[in-house]
């Protein structure tokens, strides 16, 4: 019998933070109360990831499809985002965190874009940890963005490496582990290219209840996955 593998701690963990609405609904609260509670879970998870030795955390905060939600919810989400971004930018140096934002700029309002640019440029020198926020993010749009960049370079033929190098964050390693909360088991247009050999962990926990213990369970599950990469 072959031995149980022991994978090292993943360098890059990506999370589809899902279930805020259902968390609020269970408590007869407005959906925005769920998003507020979700922002607290982000803070817990960031600390847990740093403690565990993870180097990069990508968080799916707003998808290109989330614009179909009620205007009031979108406005609330962006207000919360502005508050969170401002707090993280202020604290980033203390924790050695570099902020990255991945997604399309259109149709984000100029105020948010300025805040994003400031957050990214003023934390660029930090090297201990990378927090990559997927915001107005869609994986199909990201691949199209890469192909268009290559067309502008007049490429006649492209390689796998060419596409990888023209994604939003060409310098980040692919995520070894992708977590989705709330019991849903789908990618919802997240990291289609980068997930080619990711391990998946689907957690029944709703995002606002996600904590260090559940993050540790995901890491423990990952640790013993047999990753074959097409080999034997
Ligand atoms: C995830 O929670 C947060 C965002 C998509 C912004 P949801 O808002 O999707 O929560 P559910 O899926 O309705 O419970
Ligand atoms: C995915 O969650 C997007 C984010 C977590 C930001 P959704 O709640 O939007 O996904 P679907 O609609 O259930 O697939
Ligand atoms: Mg959802």
JSON list of N, CA and C in Angstrom, two decimals, residues 145-225:
[
{"chain": "A", "resi": 145, "resn": "UNK", "atom": "N", "xyz": [-8.81, 39.24, -21.57]},
{"chain": "A", "resi": 145, "resn": "UNK", "atom": "CA", "xyz": [-7.88, 40.35, -21.33]},
{"chain": "A", "resi": 145, "resn": "UNK", "atom": "C", "xyz": [-6.45, 39.93, -21.74]},
{"chain": "A", "resi": 146, "resn": "UNK", "atom": "N", "xyz": [-6.06, 38.73, -21.37]},
{"chain": "A", "resi": 146, "resn": "UNK", "atom": "CA", "xyz": [-4.72, 38.24, -21.72]},
{"chain": "A", "resi": 146, "resn": "UNK", "atom": "C", "xyz": [-4.56, 38.09, -23.22]},
{"chain": "A", "resi": 147, "resn": "UNK", "atom": "N", "xyz": [-5.57, 37.52, -23.87]},
{"chain": "A", "resi": 147, "resn": "UNK", "atom": "CA", "xyz": [-5.48, 37.31, -25.32]},
{"chain": "A", "resi": 147, "resn": "UNK", "atom": "C", "xyz": [-5.42, 38.66, -26.04]},
{"chain": "A", "resi": 148, "resn": "UNK", "atom": "N", "xyz": [-6.23, 39.63, -25.61]},
{"chain": "A", "resi": 148, "resn": "UNK", "atom": "CA", "xyz": [-6.19, 40.95, -26.23]},
{"chain": "A", "resi": 148, "resn": "UNK", "atom": "C", "xyz": [-4.83, 41.62, -26.07]},
{"chain": "A", "resi": 149, "resn": "UNK", "atom": "N", "xyz": [-4.22, 41.45, -24.88]},
{"chain": "A", "resi": 149, "resn": "UNK", "atom": "CA", "xyz": [-2.89, 42.02, -24.67]},
{"chain": "A", "resi": 149, "resn": "UNK", "atom": "C", "xyz": [-1.89, 41.37, -25.64]},
{"chain": "A", "resi": 150, "resn": "UNK", "atom": "N", "xyz": [-2.04, 40.08, -25.87]},
{"chain": "A", "resi": 150, "resn": "UNK", "atom": "CA", "xyz": [-1.14, 39.39, -26.80]},
{"chain": "A", "resi": 150, "resn": "UNK", "atom": "C", "xyz": [-1.37, 39.83, -28.24]},
{"chain": "A", "resi": 151, "resn": "UNK", "atom": "N", "xyz": [-2.63, 40.10, -28.59]},
{"chain": "A", "resi": 151, "resn": "UNK", "atom": "CA", "xyz": [-2.94, 40.59, -29.95]},
{"chain": "A", "resi": 151, "resn": "UNK", "atom": "C", "xyz": [-2.25, 41.93, -30.19]},
{"chain": "A", "resi": 152, "resn": "UNK", "atom": "N", "xyz": [-2.25, 42.77, -29.14]},
{"chain": "A", "resi": 152, "resn": "UNK", "atom": "CA", "xyz": [-1.60, 44.08, -29.27]},
{"chain": "A", "resi": 152, "resn": "UNK", "atom": "C", "xyz": [-0.09, 43.93, -29.47]},
{"chain": "A", "resi": 153, "resn": "UNK", "atom": "N", "xyz": [0.45, 42.78, -29.03]},
{"chain": "A", "resi": 153, "resn": "UNK", "atom": "CA", "xyz": [1.88, 42.53, -29.25]},
{"chain": "A", "resi": 153, "resn": "UNK", "atom": "C", "xyz": [2.13, 41.88, -30.61]},
{"chain": "A", "resi": 154, "resn": "UNK", "atom": "N", "xyz": [1.05, 41.80, -31.43]},
{"chain": "A", "resi": 154, "resn": "UNK", "atom": "CA", "xyz": [1.15, 41.23, -32.77]},
{"chain": "A", "resi": 154, "resn": "UNK", "atom": "C", "xyz": [1.62, 39.79, -32.79]},
{"chain": "A", "resi": 155, "resn": "UNK", "atom": "N", "xyz": [1.27, 39.02, -31.77]},
{"chain": "A", "resi": 155, "resn": "UNK", "atom": "CA", "xyz": [1.65, 37.60, -31.74]},
{"chain": "A", "resi": 155, "resn": "UNK", "atom": "C", "xyz": [0.89, 36.84, -32.83]},
{"chain": "A", "resi": 156, "resn": "UNK", "atom": "N", "xyz": [1.58, 35.98, -33.52]},
{"chain": "A", "resi": 156, "resn": "UNK", "atom": "CA", "xyz": [0.93, 35.17, -34.56]},
{"chain": "A", "resi": 156, "resn": "UNK", "atom": "C", "xyz": [0.46, 33.84, -33.99]},
{"chain": "A", "resi": 157, "resn": "UNK", "atom": "N", "xyz": [1.17, 33.40, -32.96]},
{"chain": "A", "resi": 157, "resn": "UNK", "atom": "CA", "xyz": [0.85, 32.13, -32.34]},
{"chain": "A", "resi": 157, "resn": "UNK", "atom": "C", "xyz": [1.16, 32.27, -30.86]},
{"chain": "A", "resi": 158, "resn": "UNK", "atom": "N", "xyz": [0.31, 31.72, -30.02]},
{"chain": "A", "resi": 158, "resn": "UNK", "atom": "CA", "xyz": [0.55, 31.91, -28.59]},
{"chain": "A", "resi": 158, "resn": "UNK", "atom": "C", "xyz": [0.71, 30.58, -27.86]},
{"chain": "A", "resi": 159, "resn": "UNK", "atom": "N", "xyz": [1.41, 30.64, -26.73]},
{"chain": "A", "resi": 159, "resn": "UNK", "atom": "CA", "xyz": [1.66, 29.45, -25.93]},
{"chain": "A", "resi": 159, "resn": "UNK", "atom": "C", "xyz": [0.91, 29.55, -24.60]},
{"chain": "A", "resi": 160, "resn": "UNK", "atom": "N", "xyz": [0.88, 28.45, -23.87]},
{"chain": "A", "resi": 160, "resn": "UNK", "atom": "CA", "xyz": [0.29, 28.42, -22.53]},
{"chain": "A", "resi": 160, "resn": "UNK", "atom": "C", "xyz": [0.98, 29.45, -21.65]},
{"chain": "A", "resi": 161, "resn": "UNK", "atom": "N", "xyz": [2.29, 29.51, -21.76]},
{"chain": "A", "resi": 161, "resn": "UNK", "atom": "CA", "xyz": [3.07, 30.46, -20.95]},
{"chain": "A", "resi": 161, "resn": "UNK", "atom": "C", "xyz": [2.70, 31.92, -21.28]},
{"chain": "A", "resi": 162, "resn": "UNK", "atom": "N", "xyz": [2.47, 32.20, -22.59]},
{"chain": "A", "resi": 162, "resn": "UNK", "atom": "CA", "xyz": [2.06, 33.55, -22.98]},
{"chain": "A", "resi": 162, "resn": "UNK", "atom": "C", "xyz": [0.80, 33.97, -22.23]},
{"chain": "A", "resi": 163, "resn": "UNK", "atom": "N", "xyz": [-0.19, 33.10, -22.21]},
{"chain": "A", "resi": 163, "resn": "UNK", "atom": "CA", "xyz": [-1.45, 33.44, -21.53]},
{"chain": "A", "resi": 163, "resn": "UNK", "atom": "C", "xyz": [-1.20, 33.64, -20.04]},
{"chain": "A", "resi": 164, "resn": "UNK", "atom": "N", "xyz": [-0.48, 32.69, -19.42]},
{"chain": "A", "resi": 164, "resn": "UNK", "atom": "CA", "xyz": [-0.19, 32.82, -17.98]},
{"chain": "A", "resi": 164, "resn": "UNK", "atom": "C", "xyz": [0.46, 34.16, -17.67]},
{"chain": "A", "resi": 165, "resn": "UNK", "atom": "N", "xyz": [1.35, 34.60, -18.56]},
{"chain": "A", "resi": 165, "resn": "UNK", "atom": "CA", "xyz": [2.10, 35.83, -18.30]},
{"chain": "A", "resi": 165, "resn": "UNK", "atom": "C", "xyz": [1.31, 37.11, -18.59]},
{"chain": "A", "resi": 166, "resn": "UNK", "atom": "N", "xyz": [0.09, 36.97, -19.12]},
{"chain": "A", "resi": 166, "resn": "UNK", "atom": "CA", "xyz": [-0.72, 38.16, -19.37]},
{"chain": "A", "resi": 166, "resn": "UNK", "atom": "C", "xyz": [-2.01, 38.17, -18.58]},
{"chain": "A", "resi": 167, "resn": "UNK", "atom": "N", "xyz": [-2.10, 37.31, -17.58]},
{"chain": "A", "resi": 167, "resn": "UNK", "atom": "CA", "xyz": [-3.25, 37.35, -16.67]},
{"chain": "A", "resi": 167, "resn": "UNK", "atom": "C", "xyz": [-3.09, 38.56, -15.76]},
{"chain": "A", "resi": 168, "resn": "UNK", "atom": "N", "xyz": [-4.10, 38.85, -14.91]},
{"chain": "A", "resi": 168, "resn": "UNK", "atom": "CA", "xyz": [-4.03, 40.06, -14.08]},
{"chain": "A", "resi": 168, "resn": "UNK", "atom": "C", "xyz": [-2.80, 40.05, -13.16]},
{"chain": "A", "resi": 169, "resn": "UNK", "atom": "N", "xyz": [-2.44, 38.87, -12.62]},
{"chain": "A", "resi": 169, "resn": "UNK", "atom": "CA", "xyz": [-1.31, 38.80, -11.67]},
{"chain": "A", "resi": 169, "resn": "UNK", "atom": "C", "xyz": [-0.31, 37.75, -12.14]},
{"chain": "A", "resi": 170, "resn": "UNK", "atom": "N", "xyz": [0.46, 38.07, -13.16]},
{"chain": "A", "resi": 170, "resn": "UNK", "atom": "CA", "xyz": [1.36, 37.05, -13.73]},
{"chain": "A", "resi": 170, "resn": "UNK", "atom": "C", "xyz": [2.41, 36.54, -12.76]},
{"chain": "A", "resi": 171, "resn": "UNK", "atom": "N", "xyz": [2.69, 37.30, -11.71]},
{"chain": "A", "resi": 171, "resn": "UNK", "atom": "CA", "xyz": [3.76, 36.87, -10.81]},
{"chain": "A", "resi": 171, "resn": "UNK", "atom": "C", "xyz": [3.29, 35.96, -9.67]},
{"chain": "A", "resi": 172, "resn": "UNK", "atom": "N", "xyz": [1.99, 35.82, -9.49]},
{"chain": "A", "resi": 172, "resn": "UNK", "atom": "CA", "xyz": [1.51, 34.94, -8.42]},
{"chain": "A", "resi": 172, "resn": "UNK", "atom": "C", "xyz": [1.54, 33.49, -8.87]},
{"chain": "A", "resi": 173, "resn": "UNK", "atom": "N", "xyz": [1.91, 32.58, -7.95]},
{"chain": "A", "resi": 173, "resn": "UNK", "atom": "CA", "xyz": [1.82, 31.15, -8.31]},
{"chain": "A", "resi": 173, "resn": "UNK", "atom": "C", "xyz": [0.34, 30.75, -8.40]},
{"chain": "A", "resi": 174, "resn": "UNK", "atom": "N", "xyz": [0.04, 29.67, -9.12]},
{"chain": "A", "resi": 174, "resn": "UNK", "atom": "CA", "xyz": [-1.35, 29.18, -9.16]},
{"chain": "A", "resi": 174, "resn": "UNK", "atom": "C", "xyz": [-1.74, 28.74, -7.75]},
{"chain": "A", "resi": 175, "resn": "UNK", "atom": "N", "xyz": [-3.00, 28.87, -7.38]},
{"chain": "A", "resi": 175, "resn": "UNK", "atom": "CA", "xyz": [-3.41, 28.43, -6.04]},
{"chain": "A", "resi": 175, "resn": "UNK", "atom": "C", "xyz": [-3.36, 26.91, -5.93]},
{"chain": "A", "resi": 176, "resn": "UNK", "atom": "N", "xyz": [-2.67, 26.41, -4.91]},
{"chain": "A", "resi": 176, "resn": "UNK", "atom": "CA", "xyz": [-2.66, 24.96, -4.69]},
{"chain": "A", "resi": 176, "resn": "UNK", "atom": "C", "xyz": [-4.00, 24.51, -4.13]},
{"chain": "A", "resi": 177, "resn": "UNK", "atom": "N", "xyz": [-4.68, 25.44, -3.42]},
{"chain": "A", "resi": 177, "resn": "UNK", "atom": "CA", "xyz": [-5.93, 25.08, -2.75]},
{"chain": "A", "resi": 177, "resn": "UNK", "atom": "C", "xyz": [-6.98, 26.16, -3.00]},
{"chain": "A", "resi": 178, "resn": "UNK", "atom": "N", "xyz": [-8.18, 25.74, -3.40]},
{"chain": "A", "resi": 178, "resn": "UNK", "atom": "CA", "xyz": [-9.31, 26.65, -3.55]},
{"chain": "A", "resi": 178, "resn": "UNK", "atom": "C", "xyz": [-10.42, 26.19, -2.59]},
{"chain": "A", "resi": 179, "resn": "UNK", "atom": "N", "xyz": [-10.87, 27.11, -1.76]},
{"chain": "A", "resi": 179, "resn": "UNK", "atom": "CA", "xyz": [-11.92, 26.82, -0.78]},
{"chain": "A", "resi": 179, "resn": "UNK", "atom": "C", "xyz": [-13.19, 27.54, -1.24]},
{"chain": "A", "resi": 180, "resn": "UNK", "atom": "N", "xyz": [-14.34, 26.86, -1.19]},
{"chain": "A", "resi": 180, "resn": "UNK", "atom": "CA", "xyz": [-15.61, 27.57, -1.36]},
{"chain": "A", "resi": 180, "resn": "UNK", "atom": "C", "xyz": [-16.49, 27.24, -0.16]},
{"chain": "A", "resi": 181, "resn": "UNK", "atom": "N", "xyz": [-17.05, 28.27, 0.43]},
{"chain": "A", "resi": 181, "resn": "UNK", "atom": "CA", "xyz": [-17.93, 28.07, 1.59]},
{"chain": "A", "resi": 181, "resn": "UNK", "atom": "C", "xyz": [-19.39, 27.98, 1.14]},
{"chain": "A", "resi": 182, "resn": "UNK", "atom": "N", "xyz": [-20.24, 27.66, 2.07]},
{"chain": "A", "resi": 182, "resn": "UNK", "atom": "CA", "xyz": [-21.71, 27.66, 1.95]},
{"chain": "A", "resi": 182, "resn": "UNK", "atom": "C", "xyz": [-22.29, 26.43, 1.26]},
{"chain": "A", "resi": 183, "resn": "UNK", "atom": "N", "xyz": [-21.46, 25.44, 0.97]},
{"chain": "A", "resi": 183, "resn": "UNK", "atom": "CA", "xyz": [-21.97, 24.19, 0.43]},
{"chain": "A", "resi": 183, "resn": "UNK", "atom": "C", "xyz": [-22.13, 24.17, -1.08]},
{"chain": "A", "resi": 184, "resn": "UNK", "atom": "N", "xyz": [-21.98, 25.31, -1.74]},
{"chain": "A", "resi": 184, "resn": "UNK", "atom": "CA", "xyz": [-22.06, 25.30, -3.21]},
{"chain": "A", "resi": 184, "resn": "UNK", "atom": "C", "xyz": [-20.79, 24.70, -3.76]},
{"chain": "A", "resi": 185, "resn": "UNK", "atom": "N", "xyz": [-20.93, 23.90, -4.83]},
{"chain": "A", "resi": 185, "resn": "UNK", "atom": "CA", "xyz": [-19.75, 23.25, -5.40]},
{"chain": "A", "resi": 185, "resn": "UNK", "atom": "C", "xyz": [-19.60, 23.64, -6.86]},
{"chain": "A", "resi": 186, "resn": "UNK", "atom": "N", "xyz": [-19.21, 24.88, -7.09]},
{"chain": "A", "resi": 186, "resn": "UNK", "atom": "CA", "xyz": [-18.95, 25.36, -8.45]},
{"chain": "A", "resi": 186, "resn": "UNK", "atom": "C", "xyz": [-17.95, 26.50, -8.38]},
{"chain": "A", "resi": 187, "resn": "UNK", "atom": "N", "xyz": [-17.40, 26.87, -9.56]},
{"chain": "A", "resi": 187, "resn": "UNK", "atom": "CA", "xyz": [-16.37, 27.90, -9.61]},
{"chain": "A", "resi": 187, "resn": "UNK", "atom": "C", "xyz": [-16.94, 29.31, -9.82]},
{"chain": "A", "resi": 188, "resn": "UNK", "atom": "N", "xyz": [-18.13, 29.41, -10.40]},
{"chain": "A", "resi": 188, "resn": "UNK", "atom": "CA", "xyz": [-18.75, 30.72, -10.63]},
{"chain": "A", "resi": 188, "resn": "UNK", "atom": "C", "xyz": [-17.77, 31.73, -11.25]},
{"chain": "A", "resi": 189, "resn": "UNK", "atom": "N", "xyz": [-17.11, 31.29, -12.33]},
{"chain": "A", "resi": 189, "resn": "UNK", "atom": "CA", "xyz": [-16.23, 32.18, -13.10]},
{"chain": "A", "resi": 189, "resn": "UNK", "atom": "C", "xyz": [-15.01, 32.67, -12.31]},
{"chain": "A", "resi": 190, "resn": "UNK", "atom": "N", "xyz": [-14.47, 31.81, -11.45]},
{"chain": "A", "resi": 190, "resn": "UNK", "atom": "CA", "xyz": [-13.30, 32.15, -10.62]},
{"chain": "A", "resi": 190, "resn": "UNK", "atom": "C", "xyz": [-12.09, 31.36, -11.11]},
{"chain": "A", "resi": 191, "resn": "UNK", "atom": "N", "xyz": [-11.00, 32.02, -11.40]},
{"chain": "A", "resi": 191, "resn": "UNK", "atom": "CA", "xyz": [-9.69, 31.40, -11.67]},
{"chain": "A", "resi": 191, "resn": "UNK", "atom": "C", "xyz": [-9.72, 30.16, -12.57]},
{"chain": "A", "resi": 192, "resn": "UNK", "atom": "N", "xyz": [-10.47, 30.23, -13.67]},
{"chain": "A", "resi": 192, "resn": "UNK", "atom": "CA", "xyz": [-10.59, 29.04, -14.52]},
{"chain": "A", "resi": 192, "resn": "UNK", "atom": "C", "xyz": [-9.24, 28.55, -15.02]},
{"chain": "A", "resi": 193, "resn": "UNK", "atom": "N", "xyz": [-8.37, 29.47, -15.37]},
{"chain": "A", "resi": 193, "resn": "UNK", "atom": "CA", "xyz": [-7.07, 29.10, -15.92]},
{"chain": "A", "resi": 193, "resn": "UNK", "atom": "C", "xyz": [-6.14, 28.56, -14.82]},
{"chain": "A", "resi": 194, "resn": "UNK", "atom": "N", "xyz": [-6.09, 29.32, -13.73]},
{"chain": "A", "resi": 194, "resn": "UNK", "atom": "CA", "xyz": [-5.13, 29.01, -12.64]},
{"chain": "A", "resi": 194, "resn": "UNK", "atom": "C", "xyz": [-5.52, 27.76, -11.87]},
{"chain": "A", "resi": 195, "resn": "UNK", "atom": "N", "xyz": [-6.79, 27.34, -11.96]},
{"chain": "A", "resi": 195, "resn": "UNK", "atom": "CA", "xyz": [-7.28, 26.22, -11.15]},
{"chain": "A", "resi": 195, "resn": "UNK", "atom": "C", "xyz": [-7.02, 24.87, -11.81]},
{"chain": "A", "resi": 196, "resn": "UNK", "atom": "N", "xyz": [-6.26, 24.87, -12.90]},
{"chain": "A", "resi": 196, "resn": "UNK", "atom": "CA", "xyz": [-6.08, 23.63, -13.67]},
{"chain": "A", "resi": 196, "resn": "UNK", "atom": "C", "xyz": [-5.68, 22.45, -12.79]},
{"chain": "A", "resi": 197, "resn": "UNK", "atom": "N", "xyz": [-4.80, 22.67, -11.81]},
{"chain": "A", "resi": 197, "resn": "UNK", "atom": "CA", "xyz": [-4.39, 21.58, -10.91]},
{"chain": "A", "resi": 197, "resn": "UNK", "atom": "C", "xyz": [-4.58, 21.92, -9.43]},
{"chain": "A", "resi": 198, "resn": "UNK", "atom": "N", "xyz": [-5.51, 22.83, -9.15]},
{"chain": "A", "resi": 198, "resn": "UNK", "atom": "CA", "xyz": [-5.79, 23.16, -7.74]},
{"chain": "A", "resi": 198, "resn": "UNK", "atom": "C", "xyz": [-6.55, 22.02, -7.08]},
{"chain": "A", "resi": 199, "resn": "UNK", "atom": "N", "xyz": [-6.36, 21.90, -5.78]},
{"chain": "A", "resi": 199, "resn": "UNK", "atom": "CA", "xyz": [-7.20, 21.02, -4.96]},
{"chain": "A", "resi": 199, "resn": "UNK", "atom": "C", "xyz": [-8.37, 21.86, -4.47]},
{"chain": "A", "resi": 200, "resn": "UNK", "atom": "N", "xyz": [-9.56, 21.21, -4.35]},
{"chain": "A", "resi": 200, "resn": "UNK", "atom": "CA", "xyz": [-10.76, 21.93, -3.92]},
{"chain": "A", "resi": 200, "resn": "UNK", "atom": "C", "xyz": [-11.22, 21.48, -2.54]},
{"chain": "A", "resi": 201, "resn": "UNK", "atom": "N", "xyz": [-11.66, 22.43, -1.75]},
{"chain": "A", "resi": 201, "resn": "UNK", "atom": "CA", "xyz": [-12.24, 22.11, -0.45]},
{"chain": "A", "resi": 201, "resn": "UNK", "atom": "C", "xyz": [-13.57, 22.85, -0.35]},
{"chain": "A", "resi": 202, "resn": "UNK", "atom": "N", "xyz": [-14.66, 22.07, -0.32]},
{"chain": "A", "resi": 202, "resn": "UNK", "atom": "CA", "xyz": [-15.99, 22.68, -0.22]},
{"chain": "A", "resi": 202, "resn": "UNK", "atom": "C", "xyz": [-16.45, 22.57, 1.22]},
{"chain": "A", "resi": 203, "resn": "UNK", "atom": "N", "xyz": [-16.67, 23.74, 1.81]},
{"chain": "A", "resi": 203, "resn": "UNK", "atom": "CA", "xyz": [-17.05, 23.79, 3.22]},
{"chain": "A", "resi": 203, "resn": "UNK", "atom": "C", "xyz": [-18.54, 24.11, 3.35]},
{"chain": "A", "resi": 204, "resn": "UNK", "atom": "N", "xyz": [-19.25, 23.41, 4.24]},
{"chain": "A", "resi": 204, "resn": "UNK", "atom": "CA", "xyz": [-20.67, 23.72, 4.44]},
{"chain": "A", "resi": 204, "resn": "UNK", "atom": "C", "xyz": [-20.88, 25.03, 5.22]},
{"chain": "A", "resi": 205, "resn": "UNK", "atom": "N", "xyz": [-19.83, 25.53, 5.85]},
{"chain": "A", "resi": 205, "resn": "UNK", "atom": "CA", "xyz": [-19.93, 26.73, 6.69]},
{"chain": "A", "resi": 205, "resn": "UNK", "atom": "C", "xyz": [-20.27, 27.96, 5.85]},
{"chain": "A", "resi": 206, "resn": "UNK", "atom": "N", "xyz": [-21.21, 28.76, 6.30]},
{"chain": "A", "resi": 206, "resn": "UNK", "atom": "CA", "xyz": [-21.51, 30.02, 5.61]},
{"chain": "A", "resi": 206, "resn": "UNK", "atom": "C", "xyz": [-20.37, 31.00, 5.88]},
{"chain": "A", "resi": 207, "resn": "UNK", "atom": "N", "xyz": [-20.02, 31.82, 4.88]},
{"chain": "A", "resi": 207, "resn": "UNK", "atom": "CA", "xyz": [-18.82, 32.65, 5.01]},
{"chain": "A", "resi": 207, "resn": "UNK", "atom": "C", "xyz": [-18.74, 33.46, 6.32]},
{"chain": "A", "resi": 208, "resn": "UNK", "atom": "N", "xyz": [-19.83, 34.10, 6.80]},
{"chain": "A", "resi": 208, "resn": "UNK", "atom": "CA", "xyz": [-19.69, 34.88, 8.05]},
{"chain": "A", "resi": 208, "resn": "UNK", "atom": "C", "xyz": [-19.31, 34.02, 9.26]},
{"chain": "A", "resi": 209, "resn": "UNK", "atom": "N", "xyz": [-19.50, 32.70, 9.18]},
{"chain": "A", "resi": 209, "resn": "UNK", "atom": "CA", "xyz": [-19.12, 31.81, 10.29]},
{"chain": "A", "resi": 209, "resn": "UNK", "atom": "C", "xyz": [-17.74, 31.19, 10.09]},
{"chain": "A", "resi": 210, "resn": "UNK", "atom": "N", "xyz": [-17.10, 31.47, 8.97]},
{"chain": "A", "resi": 210, "resn": "UNK", "atom": "CA", "xyz": [-15.80, 30.88, 8.68]},
{"chain": "A", "resi": 210, "resn": "UNK", "atom": "C", "xyz": [-14.77, 31.40, 9.68]},
{"chain": "A", "resi": 211, "resn": "UNK", "atom": "N", "xyz": [-13.95, 30.48, 10.20]},
{"chain": "A", "resi": 211, "resn": "UNK", "atom": "CA", "xyz": [-12.98, 30.90, 11.21]},
{"chain": "A", "resi": 211, "resn": "UNK", "atom": "C", "xyz": [-11.68, 30.10, 11.08]},
{"chain": "A", "resi": 212, "resn": "UNK", "atom": "N", "xyz": [-10.77, 30.34, 12.01]},
{"chain": "A", "resi": 212, "resn": "UNK", "atom": "CA", "xyz": [-9.46, 29.69, 11.95]},
{"chain": "A", "resi": 212, "resn": "UNK", "atom": "C", "xyz": [-9.59, 28.16, 11.97]},
{"chain": "A", "resi": 213, "resn": "UNK", "atom": "N", "xyz": [-10.53, 27.65, 12.77]},
{"chain": "A", "resi": 213, "resn": "UNK", "atom": "CA", "xyz": [-10.69, 26.19, 12.88]},
{"chain": "A", "resi": 213, "resn": "UNK", "atom": "C", "xyz": [-11.08, 25.59, 11.53]},
{"chain": "A", "resi": 214, "resn": "UNK", "atom": "N", "xyz": [-12.00, 26.26, 10.82]},
{"chain": "A", "resi": 214, "resn": "UNK", "atom": "CA", "xyz": [-12.43, 25.73, 9.52]},
{"chain": "A", "resi": 214, "resn": "UNK", "atom": "C", "xyz": [-11.31, 25.88, 8.48]},
{"chain": "A", "resi": 215, "resn": "UNK", "atom": "N", "xyz": [-10.57, 26.97, 8.57]},
{"chain": "A", "resi": 215, "resn": "UNK", "atom": "CA", "xyz": [-9.43, 27.16, 7.66]},
{"chain": "A", "resi": 215, "resn": "UNK", "atom": "C", "xyz": [-8.41, 26.04, 7.89]},
{"chain": "A", "resi": 216, "resn": "UNK", "atom": "N", "xyz": [-8.17, 25.72, 9.17]},
{"chain": "A", "resi": 216, "resn": "UNK", "atom": "CA", "xyz": [-7.23, 24.63, 9.51]},
{"chain": "A", "resi": 216, "resn": "UNK", "atom": "C", "xyz": [-7.73, 23.29, 8.98]},
{"chain": "A", "resi": 217, "resn": "UNK", "atom": "N", "xyz": [-9.06, 23.07, 9.01]},
{"chain": "A", "resi": 217, "resn": "UNK", "atom": "CA", "xyz": [-9.61, 21.82, 8.47]},
{"chain": "A", "resi": 217, "resn": "UNK", "atom": "C", "xyz": [-9.34, 21.73, 6.96]},
{"chain": "A", "resi": 218, "resn": "UNK", "atom": "N", "xyz": [-9.47, 22.86, 6.29]},
{"chain": "A", "resi": 218, "resn": "UNK", "atom": "CA", "xyz": [-9.20, 22.87, 4.85]},
{"chain": "A", "resi": 218, "resn": "UNK", "atom": "C", "xyz": [-7.73, 22.55, 4.58]},
{"chain": "A", "resi": 219, "resn": "UNK", "atom": "N", "xyz": [-6.85, 23.15, 5.37]},
{"chain": "A", "resi": 219, "resn": "UNK", "atom": "CA", "xyz": [-5.41, 22.89, 5.19]},
{"chain": "A", "resi": 219, "resn": "UNK", "atom": "C", "xyz": [-5.07, 21.43, 5.51]},
{"chain": "A", "resi": 220, "resn": "UNK", "atom": "N", "xyz": [-5.74, 20.89, 6.53]},
{"chain": "A", "resi": 220, "resn": "UNK", "atom": "CA", "xyz": [-5.49, 19.50, 6.92]},
{"chain": "A", "resi": 220, "resn": "UNK", "atom": "C", "xyz": [-5.94, 18.55, 5.79]},
{"chain": "A", "resi": 221, "resn": "UNK", "atom": "N", "xyz": [-7.07, 18.88, 5.18]},
{"chain": "A", "resi": 221, "resn": "UNK", "atom": "CA", "xyz": [-7.56, 18.04, 4.07]},
{"chain": "A", "resi": 221, "resn": "UNK", "atom": "C", "xyz": [-6.57, 18.12, 2.90]},
{"chain": "A", "resi": 222, "resn": "UNK", "atom": "N", "xyz": [-6.10, 19.32, 2.62]},
{"chain": "A", "resi": 222, "resn": "UNK", "atom": "CA", "xyz": [-5.14, 19.52, 1.52]},
{"chain": "A", "resi": 222, "resn": "UNK", "atom": "C", "xyz": [-3.86, 18.72, 1.75]},
{"chain": "A", "resi": 223, "resn": "UNK", "atom": "N", "xyz": [-3.40, 18.76, 2.99]},
{"chain": "A", "resi": 223, "resn": "UNK", "atom": "CA", "xyz": [-2.13, 18.11, 3.37]},
{"chain": "A", "resi": 223, "resn": "UNK", "atom": "C", "xyz": [-2.02, 16.67, 2.89]},
{"chain": "A", "resi": 224, "resn": "UNK", "atom": "N", "xyz": [-3.14, 15.95, 2.94]},
{"chain": "A", "resi": 224, "resn": "UNK", "atom": "CA", "xyz": [-3.10, 14.51, 2.62]},
{"chain": "A", "resi": 224, "resn": "UNK", "atom": "C", "xyz": [-3.68, 14.19, 1.24]},
{"chain": "A", "resi": 225, "resn": "UNK", "atom": "N", "xyz": [-3.92, 15.21, 0.42]},
{"chain": "A", "resi": 225, "resn": "UNK", "atom": "CA", "xyz": [-4.39, 14.94, -0.94]},
{"chain": "A", "resi": 225, "resn": "UNK", "atom": "C", "xyz": [-3.25, 14.37, -1.78]}
]
